[in-house]
Amino acid sequence: MRRAAALCAACACLVVAGAVSAPVAGAASGRYVVVFHEGYDPVATTNRLVGAFGIRPSFRYDAALGGFAAVLSDSQRGALAADPAVDFVGEDVAVQASGTAPLAAGETVPPGIRRVGAATLTEAHGAADAPVAVLDSGVDLRNADLNAVSGKNCVSTTATAQDDNGHGTNVAGILAARNAGSGVTGVAPGTRIYSVKVLNSKNSGTLSQILCGIDWVTANAAALGIKVANISVQGSGANDNDCGNRNNDAWHKAICRSVAAGVTYVASAGNSKTTLDKTIPAAYPEVLAVTAMTDTDGLAGAKGGAPKCKSGEADDRYASFSNYAANATAIAHTLAAPGTCVVSDKLGGGTSTYYGTSQAAPHAAGTLALCFGSGGAGPCAGLTPSQAIARVRADAAAAAAIATGFAGDPLRPVSGKYFGHLAAAAAY
């Protein structure tokens, strides 16, 4: 499989393997994802292949794509690749989440929430009508500030999708922390969150676990009403403009199938200070890629102080760590949101502070959720994912002005770097 062997989410990076099956004794082995051609029944084909080659799959996929994940010997891998039902056999690469170490901080309505117009010091949005899936380290299901329920645990498949790191809880709080008079307020307060755990306690996981999460969302989106999925996870790869069919990218294939099922994906752009072309899933044109800017006072005008958790950044300026778009394809699905020193819910209660495009993405995911509707049909109701992405980008552009934007947005561009207009939750 022609792709890099490391995948990350938006800030801190650690690598760990997921659940695996046993290799053939004495044979060279590795972790792989087996993807079937379209038209083959995924359940029957998996049963046939694992029985024929003595394989114990760690995951089976039958919604976002057909296939399975397992540890394979070299001979098993070769035999599977030659089977007419198999499209390709790719490495089960490592994935990681991002976020700096949490710092104690907090307020009722964080500056970033005010900056995108989701709330003021006196008012806040209601909950979005449709729930949102958060694919991350899990969400704190016991946190009273969140309306979170367990969706799927792809790290320990017999357990609930409880957060054991904190990153996913911070992300969920930005998106949907309740407006309950204590803690923090999210972009779409009280929106139901489905926790989909694809990263472990060290904010890392594997491609097979990511695919497990996307597969669960795809299979359950219609029944549960899920319209938006936030995936603050990043990896090395590229867009082939063909849903992964030309470069054997299982992640891209799964995203495309899930998008076709009506799920709008929001992805962090990455924190490598470079073009997002080589960061997946942000590079995929089917998702909304979100870059980070800095806001410290909830207001336009660049009058806020410097952020305390990250040196070198400034109020109302693009985040120096953020990836950006640099070509027409990437520009067409990119939006900006606050991502520096973002205060949100903490695992176990209280607040935590992180920086990264992982924190920018849920600002945009909450904005999209509100666009689909909050107390009634919103302007995105009835739209396809691509149309919904176009709508929130157009509304952000319509709300933009020199006086209300940030240094680095399309009205005050940085040469060769496109960060996008600031998400405009106030439009909904």
Short mmCIF file of C-alpha atoms in Angstrom, two decimals:
data_model
loop_
_atom_site.label_atom_id
_atom_site.label_comp_id
_atom_site.label_asym_id
_atom_site.label_seq_id
_atom_site.Cartn_x
_atom_site.Cartn_y
_atom_site.Cartn_z
CA MET A 1 0.00 0.00 0.00
CA ARG A 2 1.57 3.29 -1.10
CA ARG A 3 1.19 5.47 1.99
CA ALA A 4 3.18 6.63 4.99
CA ALA A 5 3.25 4.46 8.07
CA ALA A 6 2.23 7.04 10.66
CA LEU A 7 -1.09 8.73 11.25
CA CYS A 8 -1.73 11.53 13.75
CA ALA A 9 -4.57 13.65 15.11
CA ALA A 10 -4.12 17.34 15.84
CA CYS A 11 -1.32 17.85 18.57
CA ALA A 12 0.37 15.32 20.89
CA CYS A 13 1.38 12.07 19.19
CA LEU A 14 1.88 8.59 20.65
CA VAL A 15 1.70 5.26 18.87
CA VAL A 16 0.16 2.01 20.04
CA ALA A 17 -1.28 -1.06 18.37
CA GLY A 18 -4.91 -2.11 18.60
CA ALA A 19 -6.40 -5.57 19.10
CA VAL A 20 -4.82 -8.08 16.75
CA SER A 21 -5.29 -11.66 15.67
CA ALA A 22 -2.72 -14.41 15.97
CA PRO A 23 -0.23 -14.95 13.11
CA VAL A 24 0.74 -18.26 11.67
CA ALA A 25 3.42 -19.77 13.91
CA GLY A 26 6.96 -19.27 12.66
CA ALA A 27 5.95 -17.00 9.79
CA ALA A 28 6.77 -13.35 9.23
CA SER A 29 3.66 -11.36 10.05
CA GLY A 30 2.16 -7.89 10.22
CA ARG A 31 -1.09 -6.07 10.77
CA TYR A 32 -3.16 -5.50 7.63
CA VAL A 33 -6.51 -4.25 6.40
CA VAL A 34 -8.11 -6.33 3.64
CA VAL A 35 -10.52 -4.43 1.36
CA PHE A 36 -12.94 -6.15 -1.01
CA HIS A 37 -14.00 -5.10 -4.48
CA GLU A 38 -17.45 -3.55 -4.81
CA GLY A 39 -20.20 -6.09 -5.41
CA TYR A 40 -18.94 -8.81 -3.08
CA ASP A 41 -21.05 -9.59 -0.03
CA PRO A 42 -18.82 -8.47 2.88
CA VAL A 43 -20.11 -10.95 5.44
CA ALA A 44 -20.00 -14.00 3.20
CA THR A 45 -16.66 -13.03 1.70
CA THR A 46 -15.05 -12.44 5.08
CA ASN A 47 -16.36 -15.77 6.34
CA ARG A 48 -15.02 -17.56 3.28
CA LEU A 49 -11.56 -16.02 3.42
CA VAL A 50 -10.94 -16.27 7.16
CA GLY A 51 -12.08 -19.90 7.07
CA ALA A 52 -9.97 -20.79 4.06
CA PHE A 53 -6.76 -19.25 5.43
CA GLY A 54 -7.19 -19.79 9.16
CA ILE A 55 -7.40 -16.09 9.97
CA ARG A 56 -8.86 -14.55 13.13
CA PRO A 57 -9.99 -11.02 12.19
CA SER A 58 -9.74 -8.24 14.76
CA PHE A 59 -12.40 -6.19 12.94
CA ARG A 60 -14.99 -6.93 10.27
CA TYR A 61 -16.32 -4.14 8.03
CA ASP A 62 -19.63 -4.29 6.18
CA ALA A 63 -21.01 -0.72 6.02
CA ALA A 64 -18.39 1.90 5.15
CA LEU A 65 -16.51 -0.71 3.13
CA GLY A 66 -16.32 -4.47 2.80
CA GLY A 67 -13.34 -6.18 4.37
CA PHE A 68 -11.60 -7.01 7.62
CA ALA A 69 -8.46 -6.35 9.66
CA ALA A 70 -6.11 -9.03 10.96
CA VAL A 71 -2.54 -10.07 11.59
CA LEU A 72 -1.38 -11.94 8.48
CA SER A 73 1.66 -14.00 7.63
CA ASP A 74 3.43 -13.22 4.37
CA SER A 75 1.85 -16.26 2.75
CA GLN A 76 -1.63 -15.31 3.93
CA ARG A 77 -1.17 -11.78 2.67
CA GLY A 78 -0.06 -13.00 -0.75
CA ALA A 79 -2.92 -15.46 -1.05
CA LEU A 80 -5.50 -12.85 -0.06
CA ALA A 81 -4.10 -10.29 -2.51
CA ALA A 82 -4.52 -12.85 -5.30
CA ASP A 83 -8.14 -13.65 -4.43
CA PRO A 84 -10.58 -12.19 -7.01
CA ALA A 85 -12.77 -10.71 -4.26
CA VAL A 86 -9.91 -8.66 -2.77
CA ASP A 87 -9.27 -5.14 -4.04
CA PHE A 88 -6.11 -4.63 -1.99
CA VAL A 89 -4.34 -5.56 1.24
CA GLY A 90 -2.87 -2.54 3.03
CA GLU A 91 -0.84 -2.01 6.18
CA ASP A 92 -2.77 -1.32 9.37
CA VAL A 93 -0.84 1.86 10.07
CA ALA A 94 -0.75 3.66 13.41
CA VAL A 95 -2.94 6.69 14.09
CA GLN A 96 -2.71 9.35 16.74
CA ALA A 97 -4.66 12.18 18.30
CA SER A 98 -3.43 15.63 19.01
CA GLY A 99 -3.57 18.11 21.84
CA THR A 100 -1.06 19.63 24.21
CA ALA A 101 -0.99 18.78 27.88
CA PRO A 102 -4.09 20.22 29.56
CA LEU A 103 -3.74 23.38 31.62
CA ALA A 104 -6.19 24.52 34.29
CA ALA A 105 -8.40 27.29 32.92
CA GLY A 106 -12.08 27.91 32.20
CA GLU A 107 -15.03 30.24 31.94
CA THR A 108 -18.74 29.89 31.23
CA VAL A 109 -18.55 30.91 27.56
CA PRO A 110 -15.03 30.42 26.17
CA PRO A 111 -13.69 33.09 23.79
CA GLY A 112 -13.69 30.75 20.77
CA ILE A 113 -17.39 30.00 21.19
CA ARG A 114 -18.12 33.73 21.25
CA ARG A 115 -15.76 34.38 18.35
CA VAL A 116 -17.67 32.13 15.92
CA GLY A 117 -20.93 33.72 17.07
CA ALA A 118 -22.29 30.61 18.76
CA ALA A 119 -22.94 32.46 22.03
CA THR A 120 -22.54 35.77 23.80
CA LEU A 121 -22.00 36.49 27.46
CA THR A 122 -25.75 36.49 27.89
CA GLU A 123 -27.17 34.14 25.21
CA ALA A 124 -26.40 30.75 23.71
CA HIS A 125 -27.80 28.49 21.01
CA GLY A 126 -30.09 25.60 21.77
CA ALA A 127 -29.14 22.03 20.98
CA ALA A 128 -28.89 20.90 17.39
CA ASP A 129 -31.75 18.64 16.35
CA ALA A 130 -29.52 15.84 15.04
CA PRO A 131 -26.84 14.10 17.12
CA VAL A 132 -23.15 14.30 16.24
CA ALA A 133 -20.64 11.45 16.26
CA VAL A 134 -17.25 12.22 17.80
CA LEU A 135 -14.51 9.84 16.66
CA ASP A 136 -11.73 10.32 19.17
CA SER A 137 -10.37 8.92 22.44
CA GLY A 138 -13.96 8.52 23.58
CA VAL A 139 -16.13 10.99 25.50
CA ASP A 140 -16.64 11.15 29.26
CA LEU A 141 -20.05 9.47 29.49
CA ARG A 142 -20.37 10.43 33.17
CA ASN A 143 -19.75 14.15 32.64
CA ALA A 144 -22.94 16.03 33.53
CA ASP A 145 -21.97 18.89 31.21
CA LEU A 146 -22.33 16.60 28.18
CA ASN A 147 -25.30 14.82 26.64
CA ALA A 148 -23.06 11.94 25.62
CA VAL A 149 -23.92 8.30 25.01
CA SER A 150 -21.79 5.33 24.03
CA GLY A 151 -21.70 4.53 20.34
CA LYS A 152 -18.83 2.15 19.63
CA ASN A 153 -15.54 1.28 21.30
CA CYS A 154 -13.09 0.22 18.59
CA VAL A 155 -10.16 -0.13 21.00
CA SER A 156 -11.79 -2.55 23.43
CA THR A 157 -14.85 -3.78 21.57
CA THR A 158 -16.62 -5.23 24.62
CA ALA A 159 -16.46 -1.98 26.61
CA THR A 160 -18.39 1.28 26.40
CA ALA A 161 -16.82 4.18 24.51
CA GLN A 162 -15.69 5.94 27.69
CA ASP A 163 -12.85 8.44 27.33
CA ASP A 164 -9.64 7.48 29.13
CA ASN A 165 -7.42 10.28 27.84
CA GLY A 166 -9.34 13.57 27.93
CA HIS A 167 -8.84 14.70 24.34
CA GLY A 168 -12.22 13.46 23.13
CA THR A 169 -14.02 15.03 26.09
CA ASN A 170 -12.42 18.40 25.34
CA VAL A 171 -13.48 18.08 21.69
CA ALA A 172 -17.05 17.10 22.65
CA GLY A 173 -17.32 20.02 25.07
CA ILE A 174 -16.32 22.55 22.41
CA LEU A 175 -19.00 21.13 20.20
CA ALA A 176 -21.86 20.63 22.66
CA ALA A 177 -21.20 21.42 26.34
CA ARG A 178 -24.50 22.20 28.02
CA ASN A 179 -25.73 25.71 28.76
CA ALA A 180 -26.53 24.70 32.35
CA GLY A 181 -25.14 27.51 34.46
CA SER A 182 -21.82 25.90 35.30
CA GLY A 183 -18.73 24.72 33.44
CA VAL A 184 -18.42 25.81 29.82
CA THR A 185 -20.87 26.30 26.95
CA GLY A 186 -20.37 24.66 23.56
CA VAL A 187 -21.22 25.78 20.05
CA ALA A 188 -24.45 23.72 20.01
CA PRO A 189 -25.14 23.27 23.76
CA GLY A 190 -26.73 20.02 24.84
CA THR A 191 -26.59 18.35 21.42
CA ARG A 192 -26.49 14.58 21.78
CA ILE A 193 -23.00 13.22 21.21
CA TYR A 194 -22.34 9.64 20.15
CA SER A 195 -18.95 8.65 21.49
CA VAL A 196 -16.97 6.55 19.00
CA LYS A 197 -13.69 5.52 20.59
CA VAL A 198 -10.99 4.99 17.97
CA LEU A 199 -7.98 6.11 20.05
CA ASN A 200 -6.61 4.69 23.27
CA SER A 201 -5.56 6.27 26.56
CA LYS A 202 -2.42 7.63 24.90
CA ASN A 203 -4.37 9.29 22.05
CA SER A 204 -3.23 6.75 19.52
CA GLY A 205 -4.63 3.82 17.63
CA THR A 206 -4.61 2.09 14.25
CA LEU A 207 -6.17 2.44 10.83
CA SER A 208 -8.30 -0.62 11.54
CA GLN A 209 -9.78 1.13 14.57
CA ILE A 210 -10.51 4.27 12.53
CA LEU A 211 -12.27 2.11 9.93
CA CYS A 212 -14.23 0.40 12.71
CA GLY A 213 -15.49 3.79 13.87
CA ILE A 214 -16.45 5.00 10.39
CA ASP A 215 -18.13 1.66 9.72
CA TRP A 216 -20.23 2.02 12.88
CA VAL A 217 -21.24 5.58 12.02
CA THR A 218 -22.20 4.55 8.48
CA ALA A 219 -24.26 1.59 9.65
CA ASN A 220 -26.11 3.59 12.32
CA ALA A 221 -26.40 7.11 10.91
CA ALA A 222 -29.89 6.71 9.46
CA ALA A 223 -31.40 4.98 12.48
CA LEU A 224 -29.84 7.38 14.99
CA GLY A 225 -30.21 10.53 12.91
CA ILE A 226 -26.50 11.32 12.83
CA LYS A 227 -25.79 14.09 10.31
CA VAL A 228 -22.31 15.25 11.34
CA ALA A 229 -19.16 13.41 12.46
CA ASN A 230 -16.13 15.14 13.96
CA ILE A 231 -12.80 13.40 13.41
CA SER A 232 -9.93 15.30 15.05
CA VAL A 233 -7.46 12.66 13.91
CA GLN A 234 -4.82 13.01 11.25
CA GLY A 235 -2.44 10.85 9.29
CA SER A 236 0.01 10.97 6.43
CA GLY A 237 -1.43 10.29 3.01
CA ALA A 238 -2.87 12.00 -0.04
CA ASN A 239 -6.04 12.58 -2.01
CA ASP A 240 -6.25 10.63 -5.29
CA ASN A 241 -9.49 12.38 -6.33
CA ASP A 242 -11.04 8.92 -6.68
CA CYS A 243 -12.12 7.97 -3.13
CA GLY A 244 -8.96 5.92 -2.57
CA ASN A 245 -9.56 3.60 -5.52
CA ARG A 246 -6.38 4.59 -7.33
CA ASN A 247 -3.99 4.73 -4.39
CA ASN A 248 -5.54 1.89 -2.32
CA ASP A 249 -6.57 4.14 0.55
CA ALA A 250 -9.07 2.28 2.75
CA TRP A 251 -9.68 5.35 4.92
CA HIS A 252 -10.70 7.41 1.88
CA LYS A 253 -12.93 4.63 0.55
CA ALA A 254 -14.70 4.40 3.91
CA ILE A 255 -15.20 8.16 4.19
CA CYS A 256 -16.69 8.32 0.69
CA ARG A 257 -19.12 5.48 1.44
CA SER A 258 -20.10 7.15 4.71
CA VAL A 259 -20.59 10.51 3.00
CA ALA A 260 -22.81 8.77 0.44
CA ALA A 261 -24.88 7.54 3.39
CA GLY A 262 -25.51 11.17 4.36
CA VAL A 263 -22.84 11.86 7.01
CA THR A 264 -20.93 15.16 6.80
CA TYR A 265 -17.38 14.75 8.11
CA VAL A 266 -15.38 17.55 9.76
CA ALA A 267 -11.62 16.95 10.00
CA SER A 268 -8.75 18.80 11.64
CA ALA A 269 -6.29 20.23 9.10
CA GLY A 270 -3.21 19.19 11.07
CA ASN A 271 -0.51 21.01 13.03
CA SER A 272 2.60 20.72 10.86
CA LYS A 273 2.72 24.30 9.53
CA THR A 274 2.44 23.01 5.98
CA THR A 275 -0.06 22.35 3.23
CA LEU A 276 -2.80 19.94 4.20
CA ASP A 277 -2.34 17.99 0.94
CA LYS A 278 -0.41 15.25 2.75
CA THR A 279 -2.63 15.11 5.83
CA ILE A 280 -5.60 12.74 5.82
CA PRO A 281 -8.53 12.81 6.15
CA ALA A 282 -8.29 16.61 5.81
CA ALA A 283 -6.93 16.23 2.26
CA TYR A 284 -10.03 14.39 1.12
CA PRO A 285 -12.34 16.77 -0.79
CA GLU A 286 -15.37 15.01 0.69
CA VAL A 287 -14.72 16.41 4.20
CA LEU A 288 -14.71 19.89 5.69
CA ALA A 289 -11.07 20.59 6.58
CA VAL A 290 -10.65 23.04 9.46
CA THR A 291 -7.60 25.22 10.06
CA ALA A 292 -6.86 27.06 13.31
CA MET A 293 -6.73 30.75 14.20
CA THR A 294 -6.19 32.39 17.58
CA ASP A 295 -8.76 34.30 19.61
CA THR A 296 -8.23 35.27 23.23
CA ASP A 297 -11.08 37.69 23.98
CA GLY A 298 -14.04 36.46 21.94
CA LEU A 299 -14.00 39.60 19.84
CA ALA A 300 -12.63 40.81 16.53
CA GLY A 301 -10.12 43.63 16.42
CA ALA A 302 -6.90 41.98 17.62
CA LYS A 303 -7.11 43.66 21.02
CA GLY A 304 -6.89 40.51 23.13
CA GLY A 305 -3.70 39.53 24.90
CA ALA A 306 -1.33 36.79 23.86
CA PRO A 307 -2.55 33.26 24.63
CA LYS A 308 -1.08 31.84 27.81
CA CYS A 309 -0.75 28.18 26.82
CA LYS A 310 1.10 28.66 23.53
CA SER A 311 3.89 31.17 22.92
CA GLY A 312 4.37 32.90 19.59
CA GLU A 313 0.66 33.26 18.80
CA ALA A 314 -1.40 36.45 18.70
CA ASP A 315 -5.06 37.37 18.98
CA ASP A 316 -6.97 37.43 15.69
CA ARG A 317 -4.20 35.87 13.64
CA TYR A 318 -3.84 32.51 11.95
CA ALA A 319 -2.22 29.92 14.19
CA SER A 320 1.39 29.44 13.22
CA PHE A 321 1.16 25.68 13.89
CA SER A 322 -1.85 25.15 11.63
CA ASN A 323 -1.76 23.43 8.26
CA TYR A 324 -3.40 25.31 5.39
CA ALA A 325 -4.76 24.88 1.88
CA ALA A 326 -2.52 25.68 -1.06
CA ASN A 327 -4.41 24.61 -4.17
CA ALA A 328 -7.89 24.97 -5.62
CA THR A 329 -9.04 21.50 -4.55
CA ALA A 330 -8.08 22.04 -0.92
CA ILE A 331 -9.34 25.62 -0.82
CA ALA A 332 -12.79 24.45 -1.90
CA HIS A 333 -13.39 22.52 1.34
CA THR A 334 -11.48 24.54 3.96
CA LEU A 335 -12.83 26.66 6.83
CA ALA A 336 -11.17 28.30 9.84
CA ALA A 337 -12.06 28.24 13.55
CA PRO A 338 -10.44 29.06 16.91
CA GLY A 339 -7.86 26.48 17.91
CA THR A 340 -5.38 28.09 20.31
CA CYS A 341 -5.67 27.60 24.08
CA VAL A 342 -9.27 26.44 23.86
CA VAL A 343 -11.06 25.88 27.17
CA SER A 344 -13.56 23.02 27.30
CA ASP A 345 -14.78 20.11 29.39
CA LYS A 346 -12.31 17.91 31.21
CA LEU A 347 -12.41 14.17 31.77
CA GLY A 348 -13.80 13.71 35.28
CA GLY A 349 -15.24 17.23 35.50
CA GLY A 350 -13.94 20.77 35.45
CA THR A 351 -12.19 22.30 32.46
CA SER A 352 -9.12 21.59 30.34
CA THR A 353 -7.18 23.70 27.86
CA TYR A 354 -5.72 22.41 24.60
CA TYR A 355 -4.44 23.90 21.38
CA GLY A 356 -4.48 22.48 17.87
CA THR A 357 -6.65 22.04 14.83
CA SER A 358 -8.24 19.23 16.85
CA GLN A 359 -9.88 22.03 18.82
CA ALA A 360 -10.74 24.09 15.73
CA ALA A 361 -12.64 21.22 14.08
CA PRO A 362 -15.44 20.87 16.69
CA HIS A 363 -16.18 24.61 16.41
CA ALA A 364 -16.97 23.90 12.75
CA ALA A 365 -18.76 20.62 13.50
CA GLY A 366 -21.06 22.42 15.93
CA THR A 367 -21.67 25.11 13.32
CA LEU A 368 -22.65 22.45 10.78
CA ALA A 369 -24.94 20.76 13.29
CA LEU A 370 -26.73 24.08 13.88
CA CYS A 371 -27.02 24.59 10.14
CA PHE A 372 -28.90 21.29 9.87
CA GLY A 373 -31.31 22.57 12.49
CA SER A 374 -31.83 23.73 16.07
CA GLY A 375 -35.49 23.73 17.08
CA GLY A 376 -36.58 23.38 13.48
CA ALA A 377 -35.24 22.84 9.98
CA GLY A 378 -32.07 24.82 9.33
CA PRO A 379 -30.65 25.98 6.00
CA CYS A 380 -28.65 22.75 5.65
CA ALA A 381 -31.70 20.53 6.17
CA GLY A 382 -32.16 18.26 3.17
CA LEU A 383 -28.73 19.04 1.75
CA THR A 384 -26.14 16.43 0.86
CA PRO A 385 -22.85 16.55 2.78
CA SER A 386 -21.09 18.37 -0.08
CA GLN A 387 -23.93 20.89 -0.29
CA ALA A 388 -23.89 21.41 3.48
CA ILE A 389 -20.14 22.06 3.42
CA ALA A 390 -20.61 24.54 0.59
CA ARG A 391 -23.38 26.26 2.53
CA VAL A 392 -21.43 26.81 5.77
CA ARG A 393 -18.43 28.03 3.76
CA ALA A 394 -20.62 30.43 1.77
CA ASP A 395 -22.26 31.73 4.95
CA ALA A 396 -18.84 32.23 6.53
CA ALA A 397 -17.71 34.20 3.47
CA ALA A 398 -20.90 36.29 3.53
CA ALA A 399 -20.30 37.18 7.18
CA ALA A 400 -16.66 38.08 6.62
CA ALA A 401 -15.37 41.65 6.72
CA ILE A 402 -12.01 43.26 7.37
CA ALA A 403 -13.31 44.45 10.73
CA THR A 404 -14.52 41.02 11.83
CA GLY A 405 -11.98 38.66 10.29
CA PHE A 406 -8.47 37.64 11.25
CA ALA A 407 -5.00 38.10 9.82
CA GLY A 408 -4.62 35.22 7.38
CA ASP A 409 -8.23 34.95 6.22
CA PRO A 410 -9.07 35.49 2.52
CA LEU A 411 -9.54 39.24 3.08
CA ARG A 412 -6.07 39.54 4.65
CA PRO A 413 -4.30 36.60 3.04
CA VAL A 414 -0.86 35.20 3.65
CA SER A 415 0.93 34.46 0.40
CA GLY A 416 0.66 30.78 -0.55
CA LYS A 417 -1.43 29.90 2.52
CA TYR A 418 -5.22 29.67 2.57
CA PHE A 419 -6.77 29.30 6.01
CA GLY A 420 -10.36 30.07 5.02
CA HIS A 421 -13.02 32.33 6.43
CA LEU A 422 -13.96 32.05 10.08
CA ALA A 423 -16.88 29.71 10.83
CA ALA A 424 -20.09 31.71 11.35
CA ALA A 425 -22.37 29.88 13.77
CA ALA A 426 -24.27 33.14 14.26
CA ALA A 427 -25.82 32.56 10.83
CA TYR A 428 -27.94 29.77 12.33
#
